[in-house]
Amino acid sequence: MELAVENLQKDYKKKRALDGFSCRIQEGVTILLGPNGAGKSTFMNILADLTPRSGGCVSLDGEDIFSMGKKYRKRLGYLPQSPEFYPFFTGRDILKYFARLKELEKDSYDIDALLKSVHLTSAADRKCGGYSGGMKRRLGIAVAMLGSPDILIMDEPTAGLDPRERLLFKRNIKRMSENRIIIMATHIISDAEDIASRILLLKEGKNIGEGTIDELTQAVISESGQEQVDLDDVYMHWFGEELEMDDVLV
Amino acid sequence: MFLYEIKKYTGNKAFWLLALLGLVLKAVVSWNALTVRADFPKEIYRDYMDYLEGEPTEEKSDWILAEQARLWEVIGLHDTYEKMYQNGEMTLDEYIEKNEEYTYARAQQSAFDAVFEKYTYFQETDKRVEYFYDLEILQFFKASGGDFVLICFICFAVAMTRELENPADTKKLIRSMPLGRWPFNRCKLTGALLVGALGSLAGSFIDIGIYGYRYAFPYMNMPLNSIARISGIAYEVPVWVMFVLIPVIRLAHGLFITALVFLLAMLIQRFVLTIFAGVVIFSIPPLLADRIPTGLARFFVPNMTVNSWIAPYVLANLAVIPMVYLVCRRLSEKEGFAIPFL
Ligand SMILES: Nc1ncnc2c1ncn2[C@@H]1O[C@H](COP(=O)(O)OP(=O)(O)OP(=O)(O)O)[C@@H](O)[C@H]1O
Ligand SMILES: [Mg+2]
């Protein structure tokens, strides 16, 4: 399986959010890194066929995803950046309802196992209007994973999760990453270090670098001459240059 | 999927509050609307009609003409008596007696005008007609027109449920699913139509219930054509048929409103704006109905007479529904706002 992105462009009224973005995404966990407003969410929305693009194309194994329509969506799991649910539905209702919307066969998914995998078993029968931010996101993760789709697109799935839940999430992702394309945006470098097969660096709507963690650190080592380089340094190398001490509130 | 759509209404406490409020308001409005107000003494009219009840005959016509003459005479003599009293040709007691006769005759005259109107109409029509006391039935027809409470209920209920899915990320989440576009909206529209239908039927039941409670159901088998004020009736049917037909006409109209409000909600995607637009679009035409009796506005006003237009009217209302389904289908594939400037 391979998602090929060619020259993708997205223009909002005043803002060019994606500017000739190209990349190839294979099976495994691909992490999008980039500062706020870099275009990560925009990119993922286009990959999930939710936002019309201004130019370029995306194909899955050679087939244009935008003309695949429902066939593509049947293979897709998506988590938006700030999921909201019907407040008077219970967590279990939500999963059952979305299983219908995903057109899943009754015996092809196990809601209890899913709830367990995001630690929501005890809250499953409570109305999700009363869920905390982290619980909502975990429910969103469960919804995305529902029907174990081939392609998982998750926008900041770990934001707001407590350390224990984050660990659990990472374990789940690692277990799922075989034979699947998993694309995640995050601002938490340690998440990327733990689970990324590949990393994509985004800046102002452009792809400014991609590769495994090793490849990226090696590139920074050879460029800057530093000896010890980790992913934090890579990030600061690409995105940290404007940060001055003057910016800090005293 | 459809059951979850219904649950989006029934699971919502605000919806039940809205429904309760709607029912109470509707009951109050109907109670008032079904209070018979006439610009003549109802009891006198009732006495006349009780006396005349049944098919028109020669004797009844003669009697009506005679009564007319008598009333005119009593009223006409008033001036004479007044002069006689002023000239001292009549005692005070006599004058008071004559004056009372005169006042009563005036009252009778005003009720008799309605009787006479009926008599004239009966003379002209070739349809089967009968005399009977019809003020309450007439009131029921008047009360069954544009229904502001129902319009508000539908606008709020539909917009409220759509609002749950208006946040951008919720919309995206749903749209990312295989059935999250047209099948999803199709279920939503069907769910909204069901709620609109139940609302419309509930309104009709309240009307009929209040009518029955206050007046029982007399004269239900009389020919509907006897009621001159709703003339233009094309079919020879008894009165009770209208008590069945009116809920049907209103149901069609309720479905028509619901479908269009749903479309508005889908286009506007804003809670307050949807309600505002819906209420304005659907309640202005009924308010202006007397001034714009024909044309497009007629569509938005429930047409409550069984004239030959009624079948096309109901069918036109219903025909809008599949059209809304088609438009929603087109809109479902589009992302975000169908109206760009919002
Ligand atoms: N609906 C929109 N209308 C106009 N501009 C938008 C819209 N959505 C995003 N943008 C702009 O596009 C750019 C990219 O936004 P995007 O949400 O993709 O960034 P991001 O990388 O996800 O940021 P974050 O880390 O804050 O989530 C931003 O400059 C943003 O202002
Ligand atoms: Mg984002």
XYZ file of C-alpha atoms and ligand atoms in Angstrom:
624
model
C 0.000 0.000 0.000
C 1.261 3.437 -0.836
C -0.244 6.881 -0.778
C 1.387 9.088 -3.363
C 0.953 12.806 -2.906
C 1.925 14.966 -5.868
C 2.268 18.692 -5.800
C -0.670 19.227 -3.468
C -1.887 22.770 -3.138
C -4.512 24.351 -0.935
C -5.467 27.997 -0.985
C -7.780 29.564 1.526
C -9.092 33.007 0.740
C -6.004 34.840 1.900
C -3.679 32.057 2.894
C -1.827 29.385 0.986
C -1.957 26.477 3.448
C -0.266 23.866 1.239
C 2.252 24.843 -1.349
C 3.339 22.160 -3.803
C 3.413 19.434 -1.196
C 4.672 16.043 -2.403
C 5.499 12.855 -0.552
C 5.034 9.105 -0.533
C 3.553 7.405 2.458
C 4.011 3.694 2.984
C 2.801 1.254 5.563
C 3.908 2.091 9.088
C 3.560 5.163 11.249
C 4.220 8.468 9.540
C 4.412 11.420 11.883
C 3.840 14.971 10.738
C 5.919 17.530 12.601
C 5.668 21.233 12.165
C 4.774 24.415 14.004
C 1.233 25.718 14.485
C -0.264 26.733 11.193
C 2.208 24.727 9.144
C -0.612 22.969 7.311
C -0.702 19.594 9.050
C -4.452 19.556 9.635
C -5.092 20.866 6.142
C -2.955 18.112 4.668
C -4.746 15.418 6.655
C -8.174 16.800 5.757
C -7.307 16.549 2.101
C -5.932 13.037 2.581
C -9.249 12.098 4.160
C -11.139 13.683 1.236
C -12.848 16.179 3.531
C -11.599 19.454 2.133
C -11.441 20.251 -1.570
C -7.883 20.843 -2.797
C -6.804 23.659 -5.032
C -4.375 21.558 -7.022
C -2.310 18.391 -7.160
C -3.323 14.793 -6.702
C -3.287 11.967 -4.207
C -3.417 8.328 -5.221
C -3.628 5.087 -3.328
C -1.693 2.367 -5.168
C -2.109 4.334 -8.372
C -5.803 5.037 -7.984
C -6.978 8.616 -7.493
C -8.512 8.749 -4.002
C -10.913 11.574 -4.835
C -12.654 9.524 -7.462
C -12.739 6.414 -5.264
C -15.338 8.048 -3.016
C -16.984 5.612 -0.655
C -14.604 2.828 -1.618
C -11.756 4.909 -0.209
C -13.669 5.975 2.878
C -14.399 2.336 3.694
C -10.663 1.857 4.226
C -10.249 5.042 6.223
C -10.203 5.852 9.928
C -10.090 9.540 10.796
C -9.662 11.498 14.010
C -10.217 15.268 13.754
C -8.192 17.709 15.805
C -11.018 18.547 18.217
C -13.683 15.836 18.115
C -17.116 16.584 19.548
C -19.888 14.042 19.988
C -23.609 13.992 20.637
C -23.525 14.994 24.318
C -26.499 12.881 25.343
C -25.243 9.701 23.685
C -23.183 7.337 25.821
C -19.716 6.350 24.645
C -21.114 2.993 23.644
C -23.953 4.600 21.645
C -21.422 6.690 19.773
C -19.391 3.653 18.796
C -22.475 1.716 17.760
C -23.783 4.606 15.713
C -20.492 5.254 13.954
C -20.120 1.548 13.272
C -23.349 1.914 11.289
C -22.058 4.975 9.488
C -18.934 3.007 8.652
C -21.179 0.305 7.236
C -19.522 -2.401 9.325
C -20.925 -5.892 9.609
C -22.214 -6.661 13.104
C -19.541 -9.284 13.829
C -16.603 -7.414 12.302
C -15.969 -5.226 15.333
C -15.907 -5.605 19.086
C -17.028 -2.514 20.934
C -16.034 -3.793 24.357
C -12.503 -4.545 23.223
C -12.265 -1.127 21.633
C -13.485 0.595 24.774
C -10.964 -1.390 26.765
C -8.145 -0.397 24.445
C -8.742 3.280 25.234
C -9.560 2.719 28.911
C -13.166 3.822 28.590
C -14.867 0.644 29.787
C -16.048 2.144 33.056
C -17.270 5.334 31.361
C -18.840 3.544 28.408
C -22.386 3.899 29.644
C -22.091 7.486 30.739
C -23.248 10.350 28.551
C -20.236 11.690 26.702
C -21.300 15.285 27.304
C -19.736 14.697 30.721
C -16.437 13.364 29.400
C -13.213 15.254 29.996
C -11.173 16.531 27.053
C -8.849 13.542 27.182
C -11.739 11.110 27.383
C -13.357 12.672 24.338
C -10.149 12.311 22.420
C -9.834 8.682 23.483
C -13.368 8.064 22.334
C -12.386 9.705 19.058
C -9.423 7.366 18.787
C -11.732 4.418 19.343
C -14.050 5.728 16.620
C -11.117 6.086 14.217
C -9.963 2.557 14.969
C -13.447 1.143 14.596
C -13.470 -1.527 11.916
C -9.624 -1.556 11.938
C -9.185 0.488 8.765
C -6.190 0.207 6.423
C -5.472 3.887 6.591
C -5.578 5.743 9.895
C -5.359 9.512 9.842
C -5.187 11.105 13.283
C -4.766 14.775 14.046
C -2.949 15.204 17.357
C -4.321 12.031 18.952
C -2.078 12.352 21.992
C -2.873 15.968 22.855
C -4.479 16.106 26.279
C -3.883 12.456 27.147
C -2.321 11.730 30.522
C 1.032 9.881 30.489
C -0.518 6.508 31.162
C -3.094 6.860 28.408
C -0.443 8.074 26.033
C 1.627 5.007 26.701
C -1.368 2.785 26.106
C -2.134 4.626 22.886
C 1.414 4.231 21.626
C 1.353 0.526 22.356
C -1.896 0.183 20.439
C -0.506 2.077 17.491
C 2.656 0.005 17.419
C 0.594 -3.137 17.401
C -1.591 -1.823 14.595
C 1.140 -0.339 12.437
C 1.900 -3.491 10.486
C 0.145 -3.579 7.130
C -1.427 -0.211 7.786
C -0.767 3.327 6.809
C -0.948 5.414 9.963
C -0.566 9.160 9.659
C -0.462 11.307 12.779
C 0.255 14.920 13.547
C 1.750 15.720 16.906
C 3.635 18.379 18.799
C 5.068 15.917 21.264
C 8.522 14.924 20.117
C 8.792 11.931 22.432
C 5.702 10.410 20.789
C 7.390 10.670 17.457
C 10.574 9.146 18.824
C 8.690 6.192 20.244
C 6.513 5.164 17.367
C 7.493 6.870 14.122
C 8.613 4.740 11.213
C 9.037 7.913 9.218
C 8.784 11.604 9.938
C 7.550 14.346 7.637
C 8.581 17.913 8.408
C 6.146 20.601 7.358
C 6.749 24.283 7.183
C 4.484 26.865 5.634
C 2.747 24.243 3.582
C 5.914 22.726 2.183
C 7.586 19.402 2.733
C 10.996 20.458 4.007
C 12.328 17.064 4.954
C 11.365 13.476 5.460
C 12.887 10.196 6.522
C 13.422 7.894 9.448
C 14.625 9.373 12.725
C 18.137 8.169 11.973
C 18.184 9.743 8.556
C 16.988 13.049 9.915
C 19.451 13.132 12.802
C 22.320 12.134 10.509
C 21.452 14.962 8.189
C 21.557 17.450 11.031
C 24.848 15.997 12.337
C 26.544 16.365 8.992
C 25.181 19.849 8.512
C 25.856 21.331 11.933
C 28.765 19.248 13.111
C 27.129 18.521 16.464
C 27.979 15.103 17.934
C 24.891 14.174 19.897
C 21.665 14.882 18.053
C 18.180 13.767 18.989
C 14.791 14.527 17.452
C 14.389 17.642 19.605
C 17.540 19.031 18.032
C 16.266 18.139 14.589
C 13.075 20.049 15.309
C 14.932 23.068 16.609
C 17.294 22.894 13.668
C 14.425 23.273 11.239
C 11.929 25.340 13.162
C 13.716 26.926 16.094
C 15.780 29.583 14.399
C 13.439 32.461 15.078
C 13.280 31.774 18.788
C 15.146 34.507 20.588
C 15.518 35.230 24.260
C 13.773 38.566 23.624
C 10.573 36.676 22.927
C 10.333 35.404 26.469
C 8.088 37.286 28.859
C 10.018 38.340 31.892
C -29.068 4.340 11.446
C -32.560 5.769 11.339
C -33.164 4.856 14.978
C -30.091 6.839 16.018
C -31.450 9.758 14.043
C -34.632 9.592 16.117
C -32.545 9.292 19.232
C -30.917 12.619 18.401
C -34.358 14.099 19.064
C -35.669 11.893 21.854
C -32.374 11.719 23.735
C -32.221 15.488 23.958
C -33.848 17.025 27.024
C -34.152 20.332 25.199
C -36.296 18.633 22.573
C -38.792 17.401 25.169
C -38.904 20.823 26.724
C -39.594 22.289 23.304
C -42.293 19.699 22.602
C -43.983 20.360 25.940
C -43.839 24.095 25.425
C -45.249 23.652 21.935
C -48.148 21.519 23.158
C -49.059 23.965 25.917
C -48.841 26.960 23.600
C -50.829 25.182 20.934
C -53.534 24.313 23.470
C -53.786 27.931 24.627
C -53.863 29.272 21.079
C -56.447 26.714 19.976
C -58.641 27.303 22.998
C -58.815 30.961 22.037
C -59.130 30.370 18.333
C -62.003 27.966 18.887
C -63.983 30.433 20.948
C -66.893 31.454 18.767
C -67.118 35.195 18.375
C -69.988 36.605 16.373
C -71.071 40.210 15.878
C -74.665 39.189 16.650
C -76.298 37.339 19.568
C -75.389 33.707 19.081
C -78.424 32.469 21.064
C -80.877 34.185 18.742
C -79.103 32.796 15.691
C -79.135 29.402 17.349
C -82.928 29.664 17.964
C -83.503 30.546 14.337
C -81.382 27.694 13.069
C -82.891 25.174 15.482
C -86.298 26.206 14.216
C -85.266 25.953 10.565
C -83.104 22.838 10.943
C -83.243 20.444 8.013
C -83.627 20.725 4.300
C -84.914 23.984 2.837
C -88.618 23.848 1.968
C -91.214 26.219 0.554
C -92.677 26.736 4.027
C -89.290 27.614 5.497
C -88.668 30.121 2.722
C -92.083 31.663 3.288
C -91.439 31.805 6.986
C -88.103 33.524 6.476
C -89.648 36.147 4.206
C -92.466 36.669 6.689
C -90.000 37.026 9.553
C -88.041 39.520 7.506
C -91.163 41.579 6.930
C -92.116 41.389 10.583
C -88.691 42.581 11.740
C -88.735 45.466 9.303
C -92.165 46.448 10.455
C -91.232 46.453 14.141
C -88.088 48.397 13.429
C -89.844 50.740 11.009
C -92.546 51.625 13.522
C -90.013 52.822 16.029
C -89.918 56.399 14.702
C -93.705 56.588 14.659
C -93.965 55.457 18.254
C -91.310 57.895 19.318
C -93.245 60.768 17.749
C -96.501 59.528 19.298
C -94.849 59.462 22.709
C -93.390 62.896 22.265
C -96.785 64.238 21.185
C -98.370 62.695 24.236
C -100.355 60.164 22.212
C -98.765 57.315 24.165
C -98.116 56.670 27.829
C -94.606 56.048 29.170
C -95.406 52.408 29.981
C -96.660 51.791 26.462
C -93.598 53.478 25.015
C -91.200 51.413 27.156
C -92.927 48.252 26.031
C -92.689 49.257 22.365
C -89.070 50.260 22.819
C -88.182 46.883 24.278
C -89.853 45.199 21.329
C -87.803 47.412 19.064
C -84.478 46.642 20.778
C -85.153 42.930 20.651
C -86.097 43.159 16.986
C -82.823 44.938 16.251
C -80.929 42.133 17.920
C -82.959 39.574 16.024
C -82.366 41.497 12.827
C -78.573 41.246 13.198
C -78.739 37.475 13.713
C -81.387 37.192 11.054
C -79.030 38.774 8.519
C -76.873 35.652 8.809
C -79.963 33.496 8.379
C -81.027 35.503 5.380
C -77.583 35.270 3.867
C -77.925 31.512 4.120
C -81.416 31.639 2.637
C -80.156 33.623 -0.358
C -77.267 31.253 -0.817
C -79.604 28.250 -0.627
C -81.862 29.820 -3.252
C -78.948 30.159 -5.639
C -77.048 26.944 -5.119
C -77.914 23.707 -6.807
C -75.987 21.679 -4.245
C -77.538 19.637 -1.482
C -77.833 21.906 1.570
C -79.505 21.926 4.976
C -80.154 24.471 7.678
C -78.257 23.855 10.908
C -76.347 25.802 13.532
C -72.876 26.116 12.039
C -70.998 28.857 13.920
C -68.744 26.448 15.810
C -67.889 24.435 12.747
C -67.071 27.606 10.896
C -64.817 28.576 13.786
C -62.998 25.281 13.491
C -62.238 25.999 9.854
C -60.958 29.457 10.696
C -58.765 28.093 13.482
C -57.146 25.550 11.209
C -55.089 27.879 9.035
C -51.422 28.890 9.368
C -50.015 27.471 12.555
C -47.321 29.633 14.096
C -46.638 27.241 16.966
C -46.014 24.358 14.584
C -43.706 26.467 12.423
C -41.644 27.459 15.462
C -41.572 23.901 16.757
C -40.312 22.538 13.448
C -37.693 25.273 13.034
C -36.339 24.787 16.549
C -36.408 20.995 16.507
C -34.692 20.686 13.124
C -32.107 23.410 13.753
C -31.389 22.050 17.236
C -30.607 18.595 15.937
C -28.575 19.879 13.003
C -26.603 22.050 15.426
C -25.185 18.925 17.083
C -23.314 18.260 13.848
C -22.425 21.812 12.912
C -19.008 21.974 14.667
C -16.462 21.716 11.848
C -14.674 18.685 13.265
C -17.865 16.750 13.984
C -18.942 17.339 10.407
C -15.557 16.113 9.198
C -15.671 13.021 11.364
C -19.064 12.066 9.963
C -18.144 12.927 6.396
C -15.044 10.733 6.631
C -17.233 7.657 7.033
C -18.534 5.526 4.164
C -22.175 6.385 4.816
C -21.448 9.838 6.247
C -22.657 11.856 3.285
C -25.849 11.226 1.375
C -27.067 8.178 3.369
C -26.466 10.133 6.557
C -28.380 13.172 5.351
C -31.127 11.020 3.897
C -31.711 9.475 7.314
C -31.613 12.903 8.899
C -34.202 14.249 6.487
C -36.472 11.266 7.030
C -36.101 11.650 10.793
C -36.941 15.348 10.571
C -40.005 14.581 8.445
C -41.203 12.083 11.026
C -40.837 14.646 13.800
C -42.585 17.285 11.674
C -45.408 14.863 10.899
C -45.899 13.995 14.552
C -45.875 17.682 15.449
C -48.500 18.452 12.825
C -50.703 15.532 13.883
C -50.367 16.488 17.539
C -51.538 19.990 16.647
C -54.563 18.646 14.785
C -55.452 16.322 17.639
C -55.304 19.208 20.078
C -57.629 21.259 17.862
C -60.103 18.436 17.421
C -59.830 17.483 21.087
C -60.621 21.007 22.243
C -63.432 21.256 19.714
C -64.921 17.996 20.927
C -64.555 18.943 24.570
C -66.285 22.275 24.129
C -68.903 21.561 21.551
C -69.117 17.767 21.222
C -69.531 16.903 17.556
C -73.040 17.923 16.485
C -74.209 18.155 12.875
C -71.336 16.047 11.593
C -73.529 14.437 8.935
C -74.881 17.666 7.505
C -73.785 18.553 3.970
C -70.673 20.700 4.036
C -72.013 22.866 1.222
C -74.532 24.351 3.639
C -71.835 26.594 5.098
C -71.868 29.601 2.792
C -68.713 31.181 4.187
C -66.527 28.356 2.924
C -68.308 28.214 -0.396
C -66.595 27.063 -3.520
C -66.667 23.542 -2.231
C -66.451 21.211 -5.150
C -67.502 17.993 -3.528
C -70.744 16.851 -1.955
C -69.458 15.689 1.408
C -70.741 15.745 4.971
C -69.110 17.999 7.554
C -67.164 15.216 9.274
C -65.096 14.630 6.165
C -63.436 17.964 6.805
C -62.545 16.907 10.319
C -60.582 14.083 8.708
C -59.310 16.044 5.735
C -58.003 19.058 7.630
C -55.438 17.002 9.573
C -54.387 15.434 6.274
C -53.997 18.805 4.561
C -52.080 20.115 7.547
C -49.920 17.015 7.597
C -48.932 17.601 3.982
C -48.226 21.226 4.794
C -46.249 20.277 7.918
C -44.089 17.906 5.871
C -43.582 20.632 3.281
C -42.404 23.078 5.948
C -40.154 20.492 7.588
C -38.459 19.576 4.325
C -37.735 23.211 3.511
C -36.523 24.018 7.026
C -34.224 21.011 6.800
C -32.848 22.362 3.569
C -32.337 25.759 5.194
C -30.538 24.173 8.132
C -28.286 22.318 5.745
C -27.504 25.430 3.743
C -27.073 27.869 6.596
C -25.445 25.607 9.187
C -26.078 28.130 11.951
C -28.545 27.533 14.739
C -29.932 31.023 15.303
C -29.862 32.038 11.665
C -31.703 28.897 10.584
C -34.482 29.468 13.088
C -34.752 33.115 12.159
C -34.905 32.403 8.428
C -37.391 29.563 8.884
C -39.755 31.478 11.120
C -39.682 34.527 8.857
C -40.192 32.598 5.628
C -43.067 30.526 6.935
C -44.968 32.902 9.169
C -45.070 36.007 7.008
C -47.243 34.565 4.202
C -50.015 33.401 6.590
C -50.049 36.856 8.181
C -50.437 38.452 4.775
C -52.729 35.732 3.468
C -55.738 38.026 3.188
C -53.840 40.459 1.033
C -52.120 37.997 -1.240
C -54.740 35.384 -1.953
C -53.041 33.890 -4.964
C -49.622 33.083 -6.280
C -46.642 31.574 -4.560
C -47.641 32.805 -1.113
C -50.632 30.475 -1.224
C -48.174 27.628 -1.010
C -47.070 28.698 2.403
C -50.568 29.047 3.791
C -52.558 25.931 4.548
C -55.555 26.022 2.284
C -58.547 24.943 4.321
C -61.413 24.857 1.869
C -62.325 21.777 -0.064
C -62.433 23.563 -3.368
C -61.224 22.001 -6.542
C -57.731 23.323 -5.744
C -57.275 21.199 -2.691
C -55.979 18.060 -4.360
C -53.393 19.923 -6.476
C -52.442 21.953 -3.400
C -51.792 18.892 -1.257
C -49.973 17.171 -4.087
C -47.814 20.241 -4.701
C -46.894 20.317 -1.004
C -45.942 16.672 -1.117
C -44.086 17.019 -4.412
C -41.653 19.423 -2.773
C -40.431 16.613 -0.502
C -38.769 14.416 -3.145
C -37.303 17.588 -4.607
C -35.715 18.413 -1.263
C -34.314 14.884 -1.123
C -32.692 15.450 -4.513
C -31.210 18.799 -3.531
C -29.883 17.348 -0.249
C -28.266 14.574 -2.185
C -26.380 17.109 -4.274
C -25.421 19.149 -1.204
C -24.240 16.094 0.735
C -21.197 15.644 -1.456
C -20.103 19.230 -0.958
C -17.898 20.275 1.896
C -18.647 23.141 4.233
C -20.950 25.964 3.436
C -23.147 25.901 0.449
C -23.740 29.624 0.932
C -20.248 31.109 0.612
C -20.735 34.426 2.382
C -21.855 32.835 5.649
N -10.902 27.126 7.195
C -9.830 27.918 7.022
N -9.969 29.124 6.446
C -8.917 29.936 6.252
N -7.674 29.604 6.593
C -7.441 28.411 7.170
C -8.517 27.505 7.413
N -8.017 26.392 8.002
C -6.696 26.612 8.111
N -6.347 27.815 7.625
C -4.985 28.373 7.551
O -4.158 27.426 6.928
C -2.921 27.331 7.594
C -2.646 25.884 7.992
O -3.557 25.507 9.001
P -3.577 24.071 9.657
O -4.768 23.983 10.525
O -3.454 23.064 8.587
O -2.268 24.091 10.533
P -1.720 22.970 11.544
O -0.393 22.619 11.052
O -2.708 21.898 11.713
O -1.578 23.803 12.881
P -1.791 23.303 14.410
O -0.518 22.732 14.850
O -2.072 24.582 15.127
O -2.921 22.365 14.423
C -2.996 28.256 8.787
O -2.289 29.434 8.472
C -4.424 28.591 8.939
O -4.586 29.912 9.350
Mg -3.813 21.169 13.207
